[in-house]
């Protein structure tokens, strides 16, 4: 409501253009009907922003791509994959031996982008229909046989109903495509709200013998007992989110397990480019340095045969070379 009032005040003050910067777009998960008589909340918020007077919008990593189509005015959706890739290369030892995992089918495209940028393998967890899975879990808990009595319920503090699963039920209803045995995993998602999707992914990876798990999410909401649910997982090494939402309270409760990536450099650079009518597409299509993607004997042998003068030209792509002259994603924009 305060945002709508500010937009309307600018409009009444004869502002030439009004750009709304919302790193986390509110009600972004309400992009479709969840039941027969439920609203499409994201579309309602889009209509309210338009009627208030906004004519340009920036959001960070929306929950679904069709959210951009709710608006009639220009919308810029920035991506945080470059920030996550840089954090991975600087803070994860032996990151070339990791594997990128999507916690469900909806996050496959996002995970593939990071896997391609880092040159890593990709795996996906098939988490089919949480509602039907919840019904099956309740029925099976009531009618389970003697063998199921030996299983332990996933130990969480006041867990949601979709987490009331035995380890056998996790193996039965949640499948994974790809070999993660003995590998450290990088799980990528757009947001962490209740924590159910990430916790189920951690259970599946643990049952398949994976190593440490690093969880990356753009928006850290952490509603309800989400923090306790995630911290009780034994294979969780780090939880990395951006400061699109305030994280001071979550850092206090989760301690060293939570890492916050700063997005102020990206947002401020977008504001500068938007003000001077410059292109902002370079922020979403940032290309990582090719020199850090050396892996495998085939690439090493190919580099050994390449002359030194050619290697200097292949070190950086032209878009990356332009950015490195004054642009920094993680801090102040211009030197």
Short mmCIF file of C-alpha atoms in Angstrom, two decimals:
data_model
loop_
_atom_site.label_atom_id
_atom_site.label_comp_id
_atom_site.label_asym_id
_atom_site.label_seq_id
_atom_site.Cartn_x
_atom_site.Cartn_y
_atom_site.Cartn_z
CA UNK A 1 0.00 0.00 0.00
CA UNK A 2 2.84 2.41 0.81
CA UNK A 3 4.37 1.70 -2.61
CA UNK A 4 1.08 2.53 -4.32
CA UNK A 5 0.84 5.77 -2.37
CA UNK A 6 4.38 6.77 -3.37
CA UNK A 7 3.68 6.01 -7.03
CA UNK A 8 0.48 8.02 -6.96
CA UNK A 9 2.25 10.94 -5.27
CA UNK A 10 4.89 10.99 -8.01
CA UNK A 11 2.21 10.84 -10.67
CA UNK A 12 0.30 13.76 -9.15
CA UNK A 13 3.59 15.68 -9.04
CA UNK A 14 3.81 15.41 -12.86
CA UNK A 15 6.70 12.94 -12.91
CA UNK A 16 7.84 12.18 -16.45
CA UNK A 17 8.40 8.48 -15.72
CA UNK A 18 8.02 6.25 -12.66
CA UNK A 19 10.27 3.19 -12.34
CA UNK A 20 9.44 0.70 -9.61
CA UNK A 21 12.42 -1.28 -8.27
CA UNK A 22 11.19 -4.41 -6.48
CA UNK A 23 13.98 -6.97 -6.00
CA UNK A 24 11.37 -9.31 -4.53
CA UNK A 25 8.02 -8.94 -6.29
CA UNK A 26 5.25 -9.44 -3.71
CA UNK A 27 2.86 -12.38 -4.15
CA UNK A 28 4.96 -13.72 -7.02
CA UNK A 29 3.88 -17.29 -6.23
CA UNK A 30 0.26 -16.33 -6.93
CA UNK A 31 0.75 -16.41 -10.71
CA UNK A 32 -1.99 -18.98 -11.23
CA UNK A 33 -5.06 -20.40 -9.50
CA UNK A 34 -4.19 -22.81 -6.73
CA UNK A 35 -7.80 -24.04 -6.56
CA UNK A 36 -11.10 -23.53 -8.34
CA UNK A 37 -12.15 -20.44 -6.35
CA UNK A 38 -8.84 -18.74 -5.66
CA UNK A 39 -7.47 -15.42 -6.98
CA UNK A 40 -4.53 -14.77 -9.27
CA UNK A 41 -2.83 -12.45 -6.80
CA UNK A 42 0.21 -11.52 -8.89
CA UNK A 43 -2.03 -10.27 -11.70
CA UNK A 44 -4.01 -8.19 -9.20
CA UNK A 45 -0.81 -6.57 -7.89
CA UNK A 46 0.28 -5.84 -11.46
CA UNK A 47 -3.03 -4.11 -12.19
CA UNK A 48 -2.74 -2.05 -9.01
CA UNK A 49 0.76 -0.86 -9.91
CA UNK A 50 -0.41 0.11 -13.39
CA UNK A 51 -3.44 2.03 -12.14
CA UNK A 52 -1.30 3.84 -9.59
CA UNK A 53 0.91 5.20 -12.39
CA UNK A 54 4.00 2.98 -12.73
CA UNK A 55 5.36 2.70 -16.26
CA UNK A 56 8.55 0.65 -15.71
CA UNK A 57 9.32 -2.23 -13.34
CA UNK A 58 12.43 -4.11 -12.25
CA UNK A 59 12.26 -7.43 -10.42
CA UNK A 60 14.93 -9.93 -9.47
CA UNK A 61 14.59 -13.57 -10.54
CA UNK A 62 10.76 -13.93 -10.67
CA UNK A 63 9.12 -17.14 -9.52
CA UNK A 64 7.87 -17.92 -13.03
CA UNK A 65 8.62 -16.38 -16.45
CA UNK A 66 4.95 -15.67 -17.23
CA UNK A 67 4.89 -13.08 -14.45
CA UNK A 68 6.44 -10.59 -16.86
CA UNK A 69 3.42 -10.96 -19.16
CA UNK A 70 1.06 -9.58 -16.51
CA UNK A 71 2.30 -6.06 -17.25
CA UNK A 72 1.62 -3.87 -20.28
CA UNK A 73 4.63 -1.62 -19.60
CA UNK A 74 8.32 -2.62 -19.85
CA UNK A 75 9.59 -5.08 -17.23
CA UNK A 76 13.25 -5.97 -16.59
CA UNK A 77 13.89 -9.29 -14.86
CA UNK A 78 17.48 -9.45 -13.64
CA UNK A 79 19.26 -12.71 -12.90
CA UNK A 80 21.56 -13.49 -9.98
CA UNK A 81 23.36 -16.44 -11.56
CA UNK A 82 26.58 -14.39 -12.07
CA UNK A 83 26.68 -13.52 -8.37
CA UNK A 84 26.12 -17.15 -7.36
CA UNK A 85 28.73 -18.41 -9.82
CA UNK A 86 31.29 -16.00 -8.43
CA UNK A 87 30.50 -17.06 -4.84
CA UNK A 88 30.84 -20.73 -5.80
CA UNK A 89 34.25 -20.20 -7.39
CA UNK A 90 35.55 -18.18 -4.46
CA UNK A 91 34.15 -20.12 -1.47
CA UNK A 92 33.64 -23.78 -2.40
CA UNK A 93 36.85 -25.82 -2.41
CA UNK A 94 37.15 -28.19 -5.38
CA UNK A 95 34.02 -26.72 -6.93
CA UNK A 96 34.85 -28.40 -10.24
CA UNK A 97 34.02 -31.75 -8.59
CA UNK A 98 30.50 -30.63 -7.59
CA UNK A 99 27.20 -31.32 -9.34
CA UNK A 100 24.32 -28.88 -9.76
CA UNK A 101 20.94 -30.25 -8.63
CA UNK A 102 17.46 -28.89 -9.28
CA UNK A 103 15.10 -29.57 -6.32
CA UNK A 104 12.10 -29.96 -8.65
CA UNK A 105 11.10 -29.76 -12.30
CA UNK A 106 10.26 -26.05 -12.11
CA UNK A 107 13.82 -25.04 -11.25
CA UNK A 108 15.53 -27.08 -13.96
CA UNK A 109 16.17 -24.15 -16.32
CA UNK A 110 17.66 -22.04 -13.53
CA UNK A 111 19.96 -24.85 -12.43
CA UNK A 112 21.04 -25.62 -16.00
CA UNK A 113 22.13 -22.00 -16.47
CA UNK A 114 24.50 -22.24 -13.50
CA UNK A 115 25.71 -25.69 -14.56
CA UNK A 116 26.52 -24.41 -18.06
CA UNK A 117 28.28 -21.31 -16.70
CA UNK A 118 30.52 -23.41 -14.45
CA UNK A 119 30.87 -26.40 -16.78
CA UNK A 120 29.44 -28.84 -14.22
CA UNK A 121 27.17 -31.86 -14.47
CA UNK A 122 23.44 -31.54 -13.83
CA UNK A 123 20.91 -33.63 -11.91
CA UNK A 124 17.22 -33.16 -11.16
CA UNK A 125 14.91 -34.40 -8.42
CA UNK A 126 11.46 -35.51 -9.58
CA UNK A 127 9.16 -34.14 -6.90
CA UNK A 128 5.74 -35.02 -8.30
CA UNK A 129 2.57 -33.31 -7.06
CA UNK A 130 3.04 -32.34 -3.44
CA UNK A 131 -0.70 -32.45 -2.80
CA UNK A 132 -1.09 -36.02 -3.97
CA UNK A 133 2.13 -36.91 -2.17
CA UNK A 134 0.71 -35.47 1.06
CA UNK A 135 -2.47 -37.52 0.73
CA UNK A 136 -0.48 -40.68 0.05
CA UNK A 137 1.75 -40.05 3.05
CA UNK A 138 -1.19 -39.59 5.44
CA UNK A 139 -2.95 -42.73 4.19
CA UNK A 140 0.21 -44.79 4.27
CA UNK A 141 1.03 -43.66 7.79
CA UNK A 142 -2.40 -44.85 8.94
CA UNK A 143 -2.24 -48.23 7.10
CA UNK A 144 1.49 -49.01 7.14
CA UNK A 145 2.63 -52.57 7.73
CA UNK A 146 5.10 -53.96 10.26
CA UNK A 147 8.13 -53.17 8.07
CA UNK A 148 7.25 -49.49 8.00
CA UNK A 149 7.14 -49.40 11.81
CA UNK A 150 10.94 -49.69 11.82
CA UNK A 151 11.36 -46.48 9.83
CA UNK A 152 11.90 -43.18 11.56
CA UNK A 153 9.91 -40.09 10.70
CA UNK A 154 12.02 -37.22 9.36
CA UNK A 155 13.09 -35.43 12.52
CA UNK A 156 11.94 -31.82 12.30
CA UNK A 157 10.35 -29.45 14.78
CA UNK A 158 6.64 -29.13 14.01
CA UNK A 159 7.06 -30.15 10.36
CA UNK A 160 4.50 -29.39 7.67
CA UNK A 161 2.27 -32.22 6.59
CA UNK A 162 4.19 -32.77 3.33
CA UNK A 163 7.28 -33.61 5.41
CA UNK A 164 5.60 -36.36 7.43
CA UNK A 165 7.38 -39.03 5.42
CA UNK A 166 9.40 -42.09 6.34
CA UNK A 167 12.72 -42.72 4.64
CA UNK A 168 11.18 -45.54 2.58
CA UNK A 169 8.46 -43.18 1.41
CA UNK A 170 11.08 -40.63 0.38
CA UNK A 171 12.80 -43.28 -1.76
CA UNK A 172 9.46 -44.34 -3.24
CA UNK A 173 7.90 -41.00 -4.16
CA UNK A 174 10.99 -38.83 -4.84
CA UNK A 175 13.33 -39.88 -7.64
CA UNK A 176 16.55 -38.30 -8.88
CA UNK A 177 17.97 -38.23 -12.40
CA UNK A 178 21.75 -38.26 -12.26
CA UNK A 179 24.48 -39.80 -10.11
CA UNK A 180 25.26 -37.78 -6.97
CA UNK A 181 26.99 -40.50 -4.95
CA UNK A 182 30.14 -39.15 -3.31
CA UNK A 183 29.78 -35.68 -4.86
CA UNK A 184 29.18 -32.32 -3.23
CA UNK A 185 25.91 -30.88 -4.51
CA UNK A 186 24.81 -27.35 -5.41
CA UNK A 187 21.03 -27.01 -5.07
CA UNK A 188 19.53 -23.96 -6.82
CA UNK A 189 16.03 -22.55 -6.30
CA UNK A 190 14.35 -19.18 -6.72
CA UNK A 191 13.07 -18.79 -3.15
CA UNK A 192 12.90 -20.54 0.21
CA UNK A 193 9.53 -20.00 1.87
CA UNK A 194 8.37 -22.94 3.99
CA UNK A 195 11.52 -24.96 3.30
CA UNK A 196 9.64 -28.13 2.35
CA UNK A 197 11.08 -28.41 -1.17
CA UNK A 198 14.67 -27.88 -0.04
CA UNK A 199 14.32 -30.23 2.95
CA UNK A 200 12.92 -33.01 0.76
CA UNK A 201 15.79 -32.43 -1.67
CA UNK A 202 18.29 -32.72 1.19
CA UNK A 203 16.70 -35.99 2.29
CA UNK A 204 16.85 -37.43 -1.23
CA UNK A 205 20.49 -36.42 -1.68
CA UNK A 206 21.40 -37.86 1.70
CA UNK A 207 19.71 -41.18 0.87
CA UNK A 208 21.72 -41.37 -2.38
CA UNK A 209 25.05 -40.91 -0.62
CA UNK A 210 25.93 -37.37 -1.64
CA UNK A 211 28.50 -35.23 0.19
CA UNK A 212 28.04 -31.68 1.43
CA UNK A 213 25.11 -29.73 0.01
CA UNK A 214 25.22 -26.00 -0.78
CA UNK A 215 21.78 -24.45 -1.21
CA UNK A 216 21.39 -21.27 -3.29
CA UNK A 217 18.16 -19.24 -3.40
CA UNK A 218 17.53 -15.72 -4.63
CA UNK A 219 14.87 -14.82 -2.07
CA UNK A 220 15.13 -16.02 1.52
CA UNK A 221 11.67 -15.70 3.08
CA UNK A 222 12.08 -18.38 5.82
CA UNK A 223 8.47 -18.37 7.01
CA UNK A 224 7.35 -20.36 10.04
CA UNK A 225 9.70 -23.11 11.26
CA UNK A 226 11.69 -23.08 8.01
CA UNK A 227 15.01 -22.27 9.70
CA UNK A 228 14.71 -25.16 12.16
CA UNK A 229 13.62 -27.53 9.38
CA UNK A 230 16.70 -26.79 7.29
CA UNK A 231 19.21 -26.65 10.14
CA UNK A 232 18.25 -30.15 11.28
CA UNK A 233 19.44 -31.62 8.00
CA UNK A 234 22.87 -33.22 8.59
CA UNK A 235 24.22 -32.73 5.05
CA UNK A 236 23.50 -28.99 4.74
CA UNK A 237 26.83 -27.17 4.50
CA UNK A 238 25.83 -23.61 3.49
CA UNK A 239 22.66 -21.74 2.68
CA UNK A 240 23.29 -18.79 0.34
CA UNK A 241 20.62 -16.13 -0.33
CA UNK A 242 20.60 -12.53 -1.52
CA UNK A 243 19.56 -9.47 0.45
CA UNK A 244 16.47 -8.90 -1.71
CA UNK A 245 14.71 -9.24 1.67
CA UNK A 246 16.20 -8.21 5.05
CA UNK A 247 18.21 -11.11 6.48
CA UNK A 248 19.49 -9.72 9.79
CA UNK A 249 17.10 -11.78 11.91
CA UNK A 250 17.74 -14.93 9.88
CA UNK A 251 21.51 -14.49 10.20
CA UNK A 252 21.09 -14.30 13.97
CA UNK A 253 19.02 -17.48 14.16
CA UNK A 254 20.94 -19.55 11.59
CA UNK A 255 24.46 -18.37 12.39
CA UNK A 256 27.31 -19.41 10.13
CA UNK A 257 25.08 -21.66 8.02
CA UNK A 258 23.57 -18.63 6.26
CA UNK A 259 25.51 -16.51 3.77
CA UNK A 260 24.06 -13.34 2.24
CA UNK A 261 25.12 -12.11 -1.21
CA UNK A 262 24.86 -8.36 -1.77
CA UNK A 263 22.84 -7.23 -4.80
CA UNK A 264 23.23 -3.48 -4.26
CA UNK A 265 25.80 -3.19 -7.06
CA UNK A 266 23.51 -4.82 -9.60
CA UNK A 267 20.45 -2.81 -8.56
CA UNK A 268 22.31 0.52 -8.49
CA UNK A 269 23.82 -0.18 -11.91
CA UNK A 270 20.32 -0.90 -13.25
CA UNK A 271 19.09 2.43 -11.86
CA UNK A 272 21.99 4.29 -13.48
CA UNK A 273 21.51 2.62 -16.85
CA UNK A 274 17.75 3.11 -16.74
CA UNK A 275 18.13 6.80 -15.91
CA UNK A 276 20.48 7.42 -18.83
CA UNK A 277 18.47 5.21 -21.23
CA UNK A 278 21.28 2.69 -21.59
CA UNK A 279 20.92 -1.03 -22.21
CA UNK A 280 20.35 -3.17 -19.11
CA UNK A 281 20.50 -6.53 -20.89
CA UNK A 282 24.21 -6.82 -20.10
CA UNK A 283 23.30 -7.25 -16.41
CA UNK A 284 21.36 -10.44 -17.14
CA UNK A 285 23.75 -11.80 -19.77
CA UNK A 286 26.96 -11.43 -17.80
CA UNK A 287 29.47 -14.03 -19.04
CA UNK A 288 31.89 -15.68 -16.64
CA UNK A 289 35.59 -15.82 -17.34
CA UNK A 290 36.49 -18.69 -19.60
CA UNK A 291 39.88 -19.10 -17.96
CA UNK A 292 38.21 -20.55 -14.82
CA UNK A 293 36.33 -23.26 -16.73
CA UNK A 294 39.40 -25.41 -17.43
CA UNK A 295 38.50 -28.98 -16.55
CA UNK A 296 39.12 -32.39 -18.02
CA UNK A 297 42.11 -33.76 -19.84
CA UNK A 298 40.66 -32.84 -23.23
CA UNK A 299 40.51 -29.12 -22.38
CA UNK A 300 43.95 -29.16 -20.77
CA UNK A 301 45.54 -30.79 -23.81
CA UNK A 302 43.78 -28.34 -26.15
CA UNK A 303 45.09 -25.40 -24.16
CA UNK A 304 48.61 -26.81 -24.26
CA UNK A 305 48.52 -26.80 -28.07
CA UNK A 306 47.17 -23.23 -28.26
CA UNK A 307 49.76 -20.45 -28.79
CA UNK A 308 50.21 -17.90 -26.03
CA UNK A 309 49.01 -14.97 -28.12
CA UNK A 310 45.74 -16.83 -28.87
CA UNK A 311 45.23 -17.68 -25.20
CA UNK A 312 45.36 -14.00 -24.32
CA UNK A 313 42.51 -13.33 -26.72
CA UNK A 314 40.45 -16.26 -25.37
CA UNK A 315 40.83 -15.28 -21.73
CA UNK A 316 37.85 -12.91 -21.67
CA UNK A 317 34.81 -12.59 -23.89
CA UNK A 318 34.08 -9.07 -25.21
CA UNK A 319 31.04 -8.52 -22.90
CA UNK A 320 33.13 -9.53 -19.87
CA UNK A 321 36.03 -7.30 -20.93
CA UNK A 322 33.70 -4.30 -21.18
CA UNK A 323 32.27 -4.92 -17.74
CA UNK A 324 35.61 -5.32 -16.00
CA UNK A 325 36.67 -1.78 -16.90
CA UNK A 326 34.49 -0.23 -14.22
CA UNK A 327 31.54 -2.43 -13.36
CA UNK A 328 31.40 -4.63 -10.30
CA UNK A 329 28.34 -6.72 -9.53
CA UNK A 330 28.91 -7.21 -5.83
CA UNK A 331 29.74 -3.68 -4.67
CA UNK A 332 29.86 -0.05 -5.86
CA UNK A 333 29.13 0.24 -9.58
CA UNK A 334 31.75 2.58 -10.94
CA UNK A 335 35.32 3.30 -9.87
#
